[in-house]
mmCIF file of C-alpha atoms in Angstrom:
data_model
loop_
_atom_site.group_PDB
_atom_site.id
_atom_site.type_symbol
_atom_site.label_atom_id
_atom_site.label_comp_id
_atom_site.label_asym_id
_atom_site.label_seq_id
_atom_site.Cartn_x
_atom_site.Cartn_y
_atom_site.Cartn_z
ATOM 1 C CA MET A 338 -13.208 -51.324 -45.806
ATOM 2 C CA ASP A 339 -12.142 -53.750 -48.539
ATOM 3 C CA THR A 340 -15.166 -54.117 -50.823
ATOM 4 C CA ARG A 341 -13.811 -57.455 -52.040
ATOM 5 C CA ARG A 342 -14.871 -58.933 -48.703
ATOM 6 C CA LEU A 343 -18.494 -57.773 -49.022
ATOM 7 C CA PRO A 344 -19.719 -60.638 -51.277
ATOM 8 C CA TYR A 345 -18.953 -63.064 -48.428
ATOM 9 C CA LEU A 346 -21.265 -61.152 -46.106
ATOM 10 C CA VAL A 347 -23.982 -60.786 -48.759
ATOM 11 C CA GLU A 348 -23.943 -64.521 -49.472
ATOM 12 C CA LEU A 349 -23.942 -65.373 -45.752
ATOM 13 C CA ALA A 350 -27.044 -63.213 -45.313
ATOM 14 C CA ARG A 351 -28.674 -64.988 -48.266
ATOM 15 C CA LEU A 352 -27.609 -68.578 -47.594
ATOM 16 C CA GLY A 353 -27.342 -68.682 -43.803
ATOM 17 C CA SER A 354 -24.239 -70.861 -43.446
ATOM 18 C CA MET A 355 -20.532 -70.476 -44.100
ATOM 19 C CA ARG A 356 -20.374 -73.897 -45.742
ATOM 20 C CA ALA A 357 -23.038 -72.865 -48.277
ATOM 21 C CA VAL A 358 -21.166 -69.606 -48.906
ATOM 22 C CA ALA A 359 -17.946 -71.538 -49.479
ATOM 23 C CA GLU A 360 -19.669 -73.844 -51.987
ATOM 24 C CA THR A 361 -21.267 -70.914 -53.821
ATOM 25 C CA LEU A 362 -18.046 -68.877 -54.006
ATOM 26 C CA GLN A 363 -15.922 -71.989 -54.652
ATOM 27 C CA THR A 364 -13.609 -71.504 -51.683
ATOM 28 C CA SER A 365 -13.087 -73.060 -48.255
ATOM 29 C CA THR A 366 -15.157 -72.548 -45.125
ATOM 30 C CA SER A 367 -12.066 -71.298 -43.283
ATOM 31 C CA SER A 368 -11.474 -68.701 -46.004
ATOM 32 C CA VAL A 369 -15.059 -67.466 -45.648
ATOM 33 C CA SER A 370 -14.619 -67.232 -41.871
ATOM 34 C CA GLN A 371 -11.382 -65.288 -42.275
ATOM 35 C CA GLN A 372 -12.954 -62.827 -44.724
ATOM 36 C CA ILE A 373 -15.933 -62.206 -42.423
ATOM 37 C CA ALA A 374 -13.608 -61.740 -39.441
ATOM 38 C CA ALA A 375 -11.438 -59.274 -41.375
ATOM 39 C CA LEU A 376 -14.533 -57.367 -42.483
ATOM 40 C CA ALA A 377 -15.739 -57.178 -38.879
ATOM 41 C CA HIS A 378 -12.353 -55.801 -37.831
ATOM 42 C CA GLU A 379 -12.538 -53.154 -40.577
ATOM 43 C CA ALA A 380 -16.130 -52.252 -39.658
ATOM 44 C CA GLY A 381 -15.307 -52.098 -35.965
ATOM 45 C CA VAL A 382 -18.343 -54.140 -34.890
ATOM 46 C CA PRO A 383 -19.147 -57.869 -34.580
ATOM 47 C CA LEU A 384 -20.913 -59.099 -37.712
ATOM 48 C CA VAL A 385 -21.690 -62.689 -36.659
ATOM 49 C CA GLU A 386 -22.498 -64.484 -33.420
ATOM 50 C CA PRO A 387 -22.724 -68.170 -32.432
ATOM 51 C CA ASP A 388 -25.978 -69.992 -33.132
ATOM 52 C CA GLY A 389 -25.493 -73.563 -31.950
ATOM 53 C CA ARG A 390 -22.898 -75.119 -34.233
ATOM 54 C CA ARG A 391 -23.444 -72.410 -36.808
ATOM 55 C CA VAL A 392 -23.295 -68.621 -36.828
ATOM 56 C CA ARG A 393 -25.867 -65.952 -37.573
ATOM 57 C CA LEU A 394 -25.582 -62.291 -38.469
ATOM 58 C CA THR A 395 -25.755 -59.744 -35.705
ATOM 59 C CA PRO A 396 -28.084 -56.772 -36.192
ATOM 60 C CA ALA A 397 -25.037 -54.795 -37.358
ATOM 61 C CA GLY A 398 -24.158 -57.630 -39.739
ATOM 62 C CA ARG A 399 -27.651 -57.567 -41.245
ATOM 63 C CA ARG A 400 -27.478 -53.784 -41.702
ATOM 64 C CA LEU A 401 -24.048 -53.970 -43.342
ATOM 65 C CA ALA A 402 -25.224 -56.807 -45.614
ATOM 66 C CA GLY A 403 -28.023 -54.550 -46.830
ATOM 67 C CA HIS A 404 -25.580 -51.743 -47.511
ATOM 68 C CA ALA A 405 -23.201 -54.210 -49.180
ATOM 69 C CA VAL A 406 -25.744 -55.014 -51.886
ATOM 70 C CA GLU A 407 -25.937 -51.341 -52.813
ATOM 71 C CA ILE A 408 -22.168 -50.853 -52.547
ATOM 72 C CA LEU A 409 -21.367 -53.798 -54.810
ATOM 73 C CA ALA A 410 -23.960 -52.637 -57.349
ATOM 74 C CA ALA A 411 -22.409 -49.173 -57.372
ATOM 75 C CA VAL A 412 -18.913 -50.625 -57.839
ATOM 76 C CA ASP A 413 -20.161 -52.759 -60.736
ATOM 77 C CA SER A 414 -21.854 -49.767 -62.324
ATOM 78 C CA ALA A 415 -18.707 -47.637 -62.013
ATOM 79 C CA ARG A 416 -16.525 -50.380 -63.465
ATOM 80 C CA HIS A 417 -18.850 -50.903 -66.435
ATOM 81 C CA ASP A 418 -19.011 -47.164 -67.099
ATOM 82 C CA LEU A 419 -15.237 -46.781 -67.442
ATOM 83 C CA ASP A 420 -15.377 -47.665 -71.143
ATOM 84 C CA PRO A 421 -18.959 -46.908 -72.237
ATOM 85 C CA HIS A 422 -17.962 -46.351 -75.869
ATOM 86 C CA GLY A 423 -15.861 -49.467 -76.303
ATOM 87 C CA ASP A 424 -16.947 -52.338 -78.510
ATOM 88 C CA PRO A 425 -19.160 -54.497 -76.240
ATOM 89 C CA ALA A 426 -17.711 -57.914 -75.520
ATOM 90 C CA GLY A 427 -18.821 -60.659 -73.176
ATOM 91 C CA THR A 428 -21.362 -63.375 -72.509
ATOM 92 C CA VAL A 429 -24.862 -62.315 -71.478
ATOM 93 C CA ARG A 430 -26.596 -65.117 -69.581
ATOM 94 C CA VAL A 431 -30.387 -65.061 -70.005
ATOM 95 C CA ALA A 432 -33.107 -67.067 -68.273
ATOM 96 C CA GLY A 433 -36.710 -66.620 -69.377
ATOM 97 C CA PHE A 434 -40.027 -68.238 -70.108
ATOM 98 C CA ALA A 435 -40.416 -69.843 -73.532
ATOM 99 C CA THR A 436 -42.754 -67.267 -75.071
ATOM 100 C CA ALA A 437 -40.453 -64.360 -74.188
ATOM 101 C CA VAL A 438 -37.406 -66.216 -75.489
ATOM 102 C CA ARG A 439 -39.145 -66.911 -78.804
ATOM 103 C CA ARG A 440 -40.824 -63.515 -79.153
ATOM 104 C CA SER A 441 -38.177 -61.154 -77.797
ATOM 105 C CA LEU A 442 -34.803 -62.869 -77.713
ATOM 106 C CA MET A 443 -34.600 -65.139 -80.755
ATOM 107 C CA PRO A 444 -35.203 -62.318 -83.304
ATOM 108 C CA ILE A 445 -32.063 -60.501 -82.125
ATOM 109 C CA VAL A 446 -29.734 -63.525 -81.995
ATOM 110 C CA ALA A 447 -28.900 -63.556 -85.703
ATOM 111 C CA ALA A 448 -28.425 -59.772 -85.805
ATOM 112 C CA PHE A 449 -26.040 -59.935 -82.860
ATOM 113 C CA ALA A 450 -23.967 -62.633 -84.545
ATOM 114 C CA ASP A 451 -23.437 -60.297 -87.524
ATOM 115 C CA GLU A 452 -23.301 -56.872 -85.864
ATOM 116 C CA HIS A 453 -21.818 -57.674 -82.446
ATOM 117 C CA PRO A 454 -19.751 -60.847 -82.836
ATOM 118 C CA ARG A 455 -17.993 -60.315 -79.499
ATOM 119 C CA VAL A 456 -21.295 -60.454 -77.575
ATOM 120 C CA ARG A 457 -22.488 -64.000 -76.905
ATOM 121 C CA LEU A 458 -25.895 -65.007 -75.572
ATOM 122 C CA THR A 459 -26.585 -68.105 -73.501
ATOM 123 C CA ILE A 460 -30.266 -68.976 -73.059
ATOM 124 C CA ARG A 461 -31.976 -71.033 -70.353
ATOM 125 C CA GLU A 462 -35.717 -71.670 -70.395
ATOM 126 C CA HIS A 463 -37.221 -71.115 -66.946
ATOM 127 C CA GLU A 464 -40.480 -69.981 -65.394
ATOM 128 C CA PRO A 465 -40.364 -66.606 -63.565
ATOM 129 C CA THR A 466 -39.702 -67.823 -60.022
ATOM 130 C CA GLU A 467 -36.876 -70.043 -61.288
ATOM 131 C CA ALA A 468 -35.362 -67.254 -63.409
ATOM 132 C CA LEU A 469 -35.487 -64.780 -60.507
ATOM 133 C CA ALA A 470 -33.780 -67.291 -58.219
ATOM 134 C CA LEU A 471 -30.982 -67.695 -60.766
ATOM 135 C CA LEU A 472 -30.666 -63.917 -61.051
ATOM 136 C CA ASP A 473 -30.566 -63.494 -57.283
ATOM 137 C CA ALA A 474 -27.781 -66.109 -57.144
ATOM 138 C CA ASP A 475 -25.896 -64.241 -59.897
ATOM 139 C CA ALA A 476 -26.148 -67.320 -62.124
ATOM 140 C CA VAL A 477 -27.665 -65.239 -64.960
ATOM 141 C CA ASP A 478 -27.462 -61.581 -65.993
ATOM 142 C CA LEU A 479 -31.012 -61.116 -67.289
ATOM 143 C CA ALA A 480 -34.348 -62.689 -66.385
ATOM 144 C CA LEU A 481 -37.397 -62.461 -68.658
ATOM 145 C CA VAL A 482 -40.423 -62.910 -66.403
ATOM 146 C CA TYR A 483 -44.171 -62.407 -66.492
ATOM 147 C CA ASP A 484 -47.222 -61.965 -64.358
ATOM 148 C CA TYR A 485 -50.881 -61.162 -65.047
ATOM 149 C CA ASP A 486 -52.540 -57.837 -64.377
ATOM 150 C CA LEU A 487 -55.325 -59.641 -62.502
ATOM 151 C CA ALA A 488 -52.890 -61.465 -60.221
ATOM 152 C CA PRO A 489 -49.738 -59.341 -59.843
ATOM 153 C CA SER A 490 -48.831 -61.074 -56.612
ATOM 154 C CA ALA A 491 -48.369 -64.346 -58.510
ATOM 155 C CA ILE A 492 -44.687 -63.347 -58.842
ATOM 156 C CA THR A 493 -42.721 -62.442 -55.738
ATOM 157 C CA PRO A 494 -41.576 -58.808 -56.223
ATOM 158 C CA PRO A 495 -37.864 -58.621 -56.964
ATOM 159 C CA PRO A 496 -35.714 -57.834 -53.923
ATOM 160 C CA SER A 497 -34.148 -54.421 -53.570
ATOM 161 C CA ALA A 498 -31.019 -55.694 -55.335
ATOM 162 C CA LEU A 499 -32.965 -56.148 -58.604
ATOM 163 C CA THR A 500 -34.528 -53.729 -61.067
ATOM 164 C CA ARG A 501 -37.117 -54.458 -63.731
ATOM 165 C CA GLY A 502 -38.570 -52.769 -66.778
ATOM 166 C CA PRO A 503 -41.590 -53.501 -68.996
ATOM 167 C CA LEU A 504 -41.162 -55.183 -72.392
ATOM 168 C CA TRP A 505 -44.624 -56.014 -73.739
ATOM 169 C CA GLU A 506 -48.151 -57.100 -72.861
ATOM 170 C CA ALA A 507 -50.441 -59.707 -74.440
ATOM 171 C CA ARG A 508 -54.136 -60.482 -74.063
ATOM 172 C CA TRP A 509 -55.101 -63.978 -72.999
ATOM 173 C CA GLY A 510 -58.404 -65.801 -73.356
ATOM 174 C CA LEU A 511 -59.959 -69.130 -72.456
ATOM 175 C CA GLY A 512 -58.911 -72.092 -74.605
ATOM 176 C CA VAL A 513 -61.816 -74.499 -75.127
ATOM 177 C CA PRO A 514 -62.667 -77.346 -77.518
ATOM 178 C CA GLY A 515 -63.579 -75.702 -80.806
ATOM 179 C CA GLU A 516 -66.257 -78.090 -82.024
ATOM 180 C CA ASP A 517 -68.599 -77.630 -79.070
ATOM 181 C CA ALA A 518 -67.709 -74.165 -77.817
ATOM 182 C CA PRO A 519 -70.955 -72.443 -76.842
ATOM 183 C CA ALA A 520 -71.685 -69.006 -78.219
ATOM 184 C CA VAL A 521 -71.029 -67.197 -74.941
ATOM 185 C CA ALA A 522 -71.227 -63.418 -74.907
ATOM 186 C CA GLY A 523 -70.836 -60.875 -72.186
ATOM 187 C CA PRO A 524 -68.267 -60.333 -69.442
ATOM 188 C CA ALA A 525 -65.567 -62.793 -68.443
ATOM 189 C CA ALA A 526 -67.739 -64.209 -65.645
ATOM 190 C CA ALA A 527 -70.305 -65.364 -68.224
ATOM 191 C CA VAL A 528 -67.656 -66.969 -70.440
ATOM 192 C CA VAL A 529 -65.897 -68.708 -67.567
ATOM 193 C CA GLY A 530 -69.174 -69.690 -65.947
ATOM 194 C CA ALA A 531 -70.160 -71.669 -69.040
ATOM 195 C CA TYR A 532 -67.312 -74.065 -68.202
ATOM 196 C CA ARG A 533 -67.964 -74.488 -64.483
ATOM 197 C CA ASP A 534 -68.493 -78.252 -64.958
ATOM 198 C CA HIS A 535 -65.265 -78.791 -66.921
ATOM 199 C CA ASP A 536 -61.839 -79.743 -65.633
ATOM 200 C CA TRP A 537 -59.301 -76.910 -65.687
ATOM 201 C CA ILE A 538 -55.641 -76.729 -66.710
ATOM 202 C CA GLY A 539 -53.023 -74.839 -64.723
ATOM 203 C CA ASN A 540 -49.270 -74.335 -65.107
ATOM 204 C CA SER A 541 -47.005 -77.038 -63.683
ATOM 205 C CA ARG A 542 -44.211 -74.612 -62.717
ATOM 206 C CA ASN A 543 -46.002 -71.347 -61.904
ATOM 207 C CA ARG A 544 -49.200 -70.584 -59.989
ATOM 208 C CA ALA A 545 -49.990 -67.451 -62.002
ATOM 209 C CA ASP A 546 -52.384 -69.166 -64.448
ATOM 210 C CA GLU A 547 -54.212 -70.986 -61.676
ATOM 211 C CA ASP A 548 -54.499 -67.783 -59.630
ATOM 212 C CA VAL A 549 -56.124 -65.991 -62.577
ATOM 213 C CA GLU A 550 -58.451 -68.918 -63.291
ATOM 214 C CA ARG A 551 -59.554 -69.111 -59.654
ATOM 215 C CA LEU A 552 -60.116 -65.346 -59.555
ATOM 216 C CA LEU A 553 -62.250 -65.420 -62.701
ATOM 217 C CA ALA A 554 -64.174 -68.449 -61.485
ATOM 218 C CA SER A 555 -64.928 -66.702 -58.201
ATOM 219 C CA THR A 556 -66.620 -63.883 -60.127
ATOM 220 C CA ALA A 557 -68.847 -66.543 -61.705
ATOM 221 C CA GLY A 558 -69.618 -68.120 -58.325
ATOM 222 C CA PHE A 559 -67.785 -71.443 -58.526
ATOM 223 C CA GLU A 560 -64.523 -73.143 -57.617
ATOM 224 C CA PRO A 561 -62.644 -74.466 -60.679
ATOM 225 C CA ARG A 562 -61.729 -78.135 -60.664
ATOM 226 C CA MET A 563 -57.960 -77.852 -61.217
ATOM 227 C CA THR A 564 -57.098 -81.252 -62.660
ATOM 228 C CA HIS A 565 -54.176 -80.877 -65.061
ATOM 229 C CA GLU A 566 -50.910 -78.901 -65.114
ATOM 230 C CA ALA A 567 -48.775 -78.050 -68.152
ATOM 231 C CA ASP A 568 -46.159 -75.375 -68.776
ATOM 232 C CA SER A 569 -46.174 -75.943 -72.563
ATOM 233 C CA LEU A 570 -48.854 -74.101 -74.539
ATOM 234 C CA ASP A 571 -48.796 -76.883 -77.124
ATOM 235 C CA LEU A 572 -49.576 -79.402 -74.388
ATOM 236 C CA VAL A 573 -52.404 -77.197 -73.094
ATOM 237 C CA GLU A 574 -53.887 -77.297 -76.600
ATOM 238 C CA ASP A 575 -53.485 -81.085 -76.741
ATOM 239 C CA LEU A 576 -55.369 -81.444 -73.458
ATOM 240 C CA VAL A 577 -58.128 -79.133 -74.698
ATOM 241 C CA VAL A 578 -58.521 -81.044 -77.991
ATOM 242 C CA ALA A 579 -58.680 -84.324 -76.079
ATOM 243 C CA GLY A 580 -61.577 -82.919 -74.053
ATOM 244 C CA LEU A 581 -59.626 -83.148 -70.808
ATOM 245 C CA GLY A 582 -60.044 -79.550 -69.730
ATOM 246 C CA VAL A 583 -60.000 -75.824 -70.495
ATOM 247 C CA GLY A 584 -57.251 -73.308 -69.750
ATOM 248 C CA LEU A 585 -55.713 -69.922 -70.517
ATOM 249 C CA LEU A 586 -54.130 -69.336 -73.945
ATOM 250 C CA PRO A 587 -52.865 -66.200 -75.739
ATOM 251 C CA VAL A 588 -55.460 -64.499 -77.949
ATOM 252 C CA ASP A 589 -52.972 -63.578 -80.698
ATOM 253 C CA ARG A 590 -51.294 -66.998 -80.956
ATOM 254 C CA PRO A 591 -52.405 -69.323 -83.787
ATOM 255 C CA VAL A 592 -53.938 -72.473 -82.347
ATOM 256 C CA ARG A 593 -54.224 -75.982 -83.735
ATOM 257 C CA PRO A 594 -57.493 -77.256 -85.256
ATOM 258 C CA GLY A 595 -59.989 -78.198 -82.583
ATOM 259 C CA VAL A 596 -59.104 -75.344 -80.222
ATOM 260 C CA ARG A 597 -60.963 -72.069 -79.886
ATOM 261 C CA VAL A 598 -59.797 -69.161 -77.716
ATOM 262 C CA LEU A 599 -62.734 -67.272 -76.254
ATOM 263 C CA GLU A 600 -62.257 -63.569 -75.590
ATOM 264 C CA LEU A 601 -62.265 -62.473 -71.964
ATOM 265 C CA ARG A 602 -63.349 -58.916 -71.182
ATOM 266 C CA ASP A 603 -64.696 -56.990 -68.223
ATOM 267 C CA PRO A 604 -62.132 -57.813 -67.000
ATOM 268 C CA GLN A 605 -59.557 -58.612 -69.640
ATOM 269 C CA VAL A 606 -56.616 -60.864 -68.841
ATOM 270 C CA ARG A 607 -53.256 -59.353 -69.794
ATOM 271 C CA LEU A 608 -49.890 -61.038 -69.432
ATOM 272 C CA ARG A 609 -47.077 -58.565 -68.715
ATOM 273 C CA CYS A 610 -43.522 -59.417 -69.715
ATOM 274 C CA ARG A 611 -40.638 -57.716 -67.898
ATOM 275 C CA ALA A 612 -36.860 -57.693 -68.108
ATOM 276 C CA VAL A 613 -35.177 -57.989 -64.708
ATOM 277 C CA THR A 614 -31.504 -57.352 -63.938
ATOM 278 C CA ARG A 615 -29.363 -57.015 -60.844
ATOM 279 C CA ARG A 616 -29.143 -53.397 -59.746
ATOM 280 C CA GLY A 617 -26.153 -51.636 -61.253
ATOM 281 C CA ARG A 618 -25.610 -54.243 -63.992
ATOM 282 C CA ALA A 619 -27.767 -52.695 -66.726
ATOM 283 C CA SER A 620 -24.950 -50.311 -67.680
ATOM 284 C CA TRP A 621 -22.571 -53.173 -68.493
ATOM 285 C CA PRO A 622 -22.145 -52.659 -72.279
ATOM 286 C CA PRO A 623 -23.068 -56.193 -73.485
ATOM 287 C CA LEU A 624 -26.147 -56.310 -71.236
ATOM 288 C CA ALA A 625 -27.112 -52.725 -72.105
ATOM 289 C CA LEU A 626 -26.908 -53.688 -75.770
ATOM 290 C CA VAL A 627 -29.254 -56.647 -75.261
ATOM 291 C CA LEU A 628 -31.713 -54.592 -73.193
ATOM 292 C CA GLY A 629 -31.767 -51.882 -75.857
ATOM 293 C CA ALA A 630 -32.525 -54.434 -78.557
ATOM 294 C CA LEU A 631 -35.311 -56.032 -76.500
ATOM 295 C CA ARG A 632 -37.021 -52.680 -75.936
#
């Protein structure tokens, strides 16, 4: 079986149409059809069947597509391991949320320019679901993503073709107007409950913040009035100062005058940052170098 044909089957399983596969792989629809037909001949079983004007994978095609992900990852890993001691060279494409880019990635950029001039980083700012979609499409090599310990399902678990590892955690609290913040003590339910009559701020590109806020509010016996959405922490602070709402902010991040971050405990709110790669790619020397520096 020619492993060079397997990406066509993997993309057909992911995208559902030969035209979409052709656009993704920058080839023609007829070429995709020919590669799938040749792969079926090599496998000895039909891999696709008619579905109206389109085609769909047969059960055997779905099973082989699952195996193909593992096979291609193993081939990549073997190829990257052929010269493990060579000077790393290549472009590592990274997508991640702004805080992780600033905290984890930017400190190593200057060092890489001096110590590893043949390794180049390209950076794209994206929320976790967006970064994972880019990784799944092989548009980036590394995704920096997050979720909260109180709402781990806020991020769809990576598919079997991806692997992830922890980078760091950070405590988050409730950002409120500083001048009139009540002296609230006790568990998180008491702190959150003091703001039951306020508007609340969620994230415009990720439901994780809103999920945590709704969970905390439920422990205090109310439904938060989700009014505003912002993915920029600076904008969240602006909204808080303007008296337009309250929302989650990192405890260890300096805030502008007029904002106070109230501690949340029992339970605490912890953001967990993770590095996610396609399975088998972490051994590629340039990417391995970046992952080692991040950890």
